[in-house]
CSV table of C-alpha atoms and ligand atoms in Angstrom, one decimal:
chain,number,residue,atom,x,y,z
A,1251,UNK,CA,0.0,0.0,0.0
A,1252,UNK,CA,1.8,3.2,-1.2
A,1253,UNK,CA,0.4,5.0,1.8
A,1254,UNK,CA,1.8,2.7,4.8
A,1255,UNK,CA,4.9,3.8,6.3
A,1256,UNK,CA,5.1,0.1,7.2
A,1257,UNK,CA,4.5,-1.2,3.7
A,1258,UNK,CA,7.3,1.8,2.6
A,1259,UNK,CA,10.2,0.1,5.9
A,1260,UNK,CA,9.5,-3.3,3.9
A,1261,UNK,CA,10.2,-2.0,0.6
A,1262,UNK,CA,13.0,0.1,1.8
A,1263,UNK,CA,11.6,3.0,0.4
A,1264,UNK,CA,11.9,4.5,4.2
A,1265,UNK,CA,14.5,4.3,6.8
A,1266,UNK,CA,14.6,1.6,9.8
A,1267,UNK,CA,16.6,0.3,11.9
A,1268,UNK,CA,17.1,-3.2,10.4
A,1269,UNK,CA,17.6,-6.4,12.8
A,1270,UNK,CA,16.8,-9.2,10.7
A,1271,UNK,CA,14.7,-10.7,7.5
A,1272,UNK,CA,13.2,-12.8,5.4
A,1273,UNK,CA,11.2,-12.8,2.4
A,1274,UNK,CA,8.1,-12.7,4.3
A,1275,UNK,CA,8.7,-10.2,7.2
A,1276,UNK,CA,10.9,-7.4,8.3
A,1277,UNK,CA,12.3,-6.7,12.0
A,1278,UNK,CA,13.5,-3.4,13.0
A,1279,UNK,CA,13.6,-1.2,16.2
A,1280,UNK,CA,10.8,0.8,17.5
A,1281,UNK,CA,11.0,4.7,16.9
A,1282,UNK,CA,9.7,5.6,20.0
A,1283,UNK,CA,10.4,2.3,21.9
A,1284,UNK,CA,7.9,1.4,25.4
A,1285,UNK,CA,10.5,-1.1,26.9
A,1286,UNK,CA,14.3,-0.7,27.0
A,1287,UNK,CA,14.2,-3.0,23.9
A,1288,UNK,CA,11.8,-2.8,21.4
A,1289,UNK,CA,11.8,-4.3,17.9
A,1290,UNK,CA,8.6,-4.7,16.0
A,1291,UNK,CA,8.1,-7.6,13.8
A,1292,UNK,CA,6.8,-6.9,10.2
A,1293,UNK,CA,5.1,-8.6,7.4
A,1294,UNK,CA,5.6,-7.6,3.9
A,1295,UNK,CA,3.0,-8.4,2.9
A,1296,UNK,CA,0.1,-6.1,3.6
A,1297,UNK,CA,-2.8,-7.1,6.4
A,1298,UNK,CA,-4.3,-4.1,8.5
A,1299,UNK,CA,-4.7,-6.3,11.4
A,1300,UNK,CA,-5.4,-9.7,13.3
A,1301,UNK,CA,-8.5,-9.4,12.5
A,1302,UNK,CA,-8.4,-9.0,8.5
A,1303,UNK,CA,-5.5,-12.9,8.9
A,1304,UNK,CA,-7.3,-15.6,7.0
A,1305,UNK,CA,-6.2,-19.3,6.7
A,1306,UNK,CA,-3.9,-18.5,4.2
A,1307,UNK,CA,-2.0,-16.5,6.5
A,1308,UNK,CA,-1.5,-19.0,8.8
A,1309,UNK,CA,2.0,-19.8,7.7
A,1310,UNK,CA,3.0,-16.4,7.9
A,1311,UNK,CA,2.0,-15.8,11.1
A,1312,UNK,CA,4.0,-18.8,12.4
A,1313,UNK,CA,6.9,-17.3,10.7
A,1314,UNK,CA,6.5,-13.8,12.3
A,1315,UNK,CA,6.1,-15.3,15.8
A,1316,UNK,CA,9.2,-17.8,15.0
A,1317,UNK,CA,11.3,-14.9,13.6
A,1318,UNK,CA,10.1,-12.7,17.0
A,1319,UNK,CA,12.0,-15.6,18.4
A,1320,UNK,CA,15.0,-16.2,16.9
A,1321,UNK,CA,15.2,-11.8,16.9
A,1322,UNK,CA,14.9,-12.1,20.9
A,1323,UNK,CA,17.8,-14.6,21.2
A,1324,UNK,CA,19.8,-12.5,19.1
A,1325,UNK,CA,19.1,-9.9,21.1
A,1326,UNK,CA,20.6,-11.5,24.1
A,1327,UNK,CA,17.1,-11.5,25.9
A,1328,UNK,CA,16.2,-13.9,28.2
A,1329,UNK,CA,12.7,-13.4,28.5
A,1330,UNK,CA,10.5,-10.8,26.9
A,1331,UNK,CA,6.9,-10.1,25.7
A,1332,UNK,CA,5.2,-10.6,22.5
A,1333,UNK,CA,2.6,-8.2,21.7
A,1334,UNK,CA,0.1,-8.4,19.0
A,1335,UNK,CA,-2.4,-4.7,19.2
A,1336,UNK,CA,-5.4,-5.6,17.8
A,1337,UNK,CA,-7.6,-2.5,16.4
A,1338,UNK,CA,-7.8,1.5,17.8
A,1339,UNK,CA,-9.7,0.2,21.0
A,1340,UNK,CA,-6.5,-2.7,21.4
A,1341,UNK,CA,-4.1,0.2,21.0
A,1342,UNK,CA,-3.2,-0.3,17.2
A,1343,UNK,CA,-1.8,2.8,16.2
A,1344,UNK,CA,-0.4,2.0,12.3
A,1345,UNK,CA,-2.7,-0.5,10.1
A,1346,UNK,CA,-0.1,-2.5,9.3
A,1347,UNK,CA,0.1,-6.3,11.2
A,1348,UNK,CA,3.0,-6.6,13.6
A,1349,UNK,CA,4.6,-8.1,16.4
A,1350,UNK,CA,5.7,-6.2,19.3
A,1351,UNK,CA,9.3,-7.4,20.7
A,1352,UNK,CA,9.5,-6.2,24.2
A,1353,UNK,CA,12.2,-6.9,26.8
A,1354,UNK,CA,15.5,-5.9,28.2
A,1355,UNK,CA,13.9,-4.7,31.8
A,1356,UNK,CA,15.8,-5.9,35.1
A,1357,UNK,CA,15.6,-9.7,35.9
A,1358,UNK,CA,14.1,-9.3,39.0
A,1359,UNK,CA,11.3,-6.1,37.4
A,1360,UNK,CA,9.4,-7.4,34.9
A,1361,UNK,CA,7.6,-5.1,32.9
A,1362,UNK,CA,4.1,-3.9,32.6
A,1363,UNK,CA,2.2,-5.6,30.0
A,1364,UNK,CA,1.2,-2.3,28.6
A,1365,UNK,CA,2.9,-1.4,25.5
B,2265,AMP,P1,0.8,0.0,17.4
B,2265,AMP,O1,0.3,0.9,18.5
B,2265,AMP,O2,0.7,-1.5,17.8
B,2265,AMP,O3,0.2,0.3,16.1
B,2265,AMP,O4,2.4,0.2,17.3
B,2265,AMP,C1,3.0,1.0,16.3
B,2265,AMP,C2,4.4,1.1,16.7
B,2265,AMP,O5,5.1,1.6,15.5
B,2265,AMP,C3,4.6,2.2,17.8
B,2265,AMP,O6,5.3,1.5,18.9
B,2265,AMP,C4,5.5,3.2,17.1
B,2265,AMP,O7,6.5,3.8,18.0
B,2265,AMP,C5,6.1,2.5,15.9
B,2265,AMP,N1,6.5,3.2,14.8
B,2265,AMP,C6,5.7,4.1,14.1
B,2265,AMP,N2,6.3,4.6,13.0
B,2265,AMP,C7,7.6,4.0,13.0
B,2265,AMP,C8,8.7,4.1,12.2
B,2265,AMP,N3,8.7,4.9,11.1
B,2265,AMP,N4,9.8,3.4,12.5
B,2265,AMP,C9,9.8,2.5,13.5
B,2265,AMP,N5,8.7,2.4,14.4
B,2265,AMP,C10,7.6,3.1,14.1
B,2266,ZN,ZN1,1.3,-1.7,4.9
């Protein structure tokens, strides 16, 4: 979607902070991050939400939740959250599916769940 600024990080036609990818999905570090570490994990292909996923999408969203994963560990984090906004009343700011990578509080301060 020429609009999405998420759409524009995937196709490099905007700057980001790159971590890792694949074919499928992007991950690069928050703007304004919520948690000492905060990546956000990014399909390529375009879906406004959770709610829009249909079975064809299940692979991919089994491959954005895997690649959260192998992001964390090369983070170095421990334990972290994985955060999924779902809609303007979940919180969902841009229209564009992904994964919230949260982490890098204290061991013994875990953080809120609010992102
Ligand atoms: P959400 O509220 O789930 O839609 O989260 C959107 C997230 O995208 C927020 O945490 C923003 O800080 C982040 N964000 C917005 N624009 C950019 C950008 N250009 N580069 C990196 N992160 C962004
Ligand atoms: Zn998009």
């Amino acid at each position: 979607m020429d609009s999405c600024i998420f759409c524009k990080i995937a196709a490099k036609q905007d700057p980001a902070e790159i971590l890792m990818e694949s074919d499928s999905v992007v991950v690069f570090k928050d703007i304004y991050p919520s948690a000492p570490v905060h990546y956000l994990v990014v399909s390529k292909k375009h879906i406004p939400s959770i709610k829009e996923v249909s079975h064809e999408d299940e692979a991919l969203i089994g491959h954005l939740i895997h690649t959260a994963k192998d992001s964390a560990e090369k983070l170095g984090l421990s334990g972290y959250k994985l955060v999924f906004n779902v809609g303007k009343e979940g919180g969902q700011i841009v229209d564009h599916i992904h994964l919230h990578i949260l982490g890098g509080w204290a061991k013994n301060k875990p953080g809120s769940i609010n992102v």
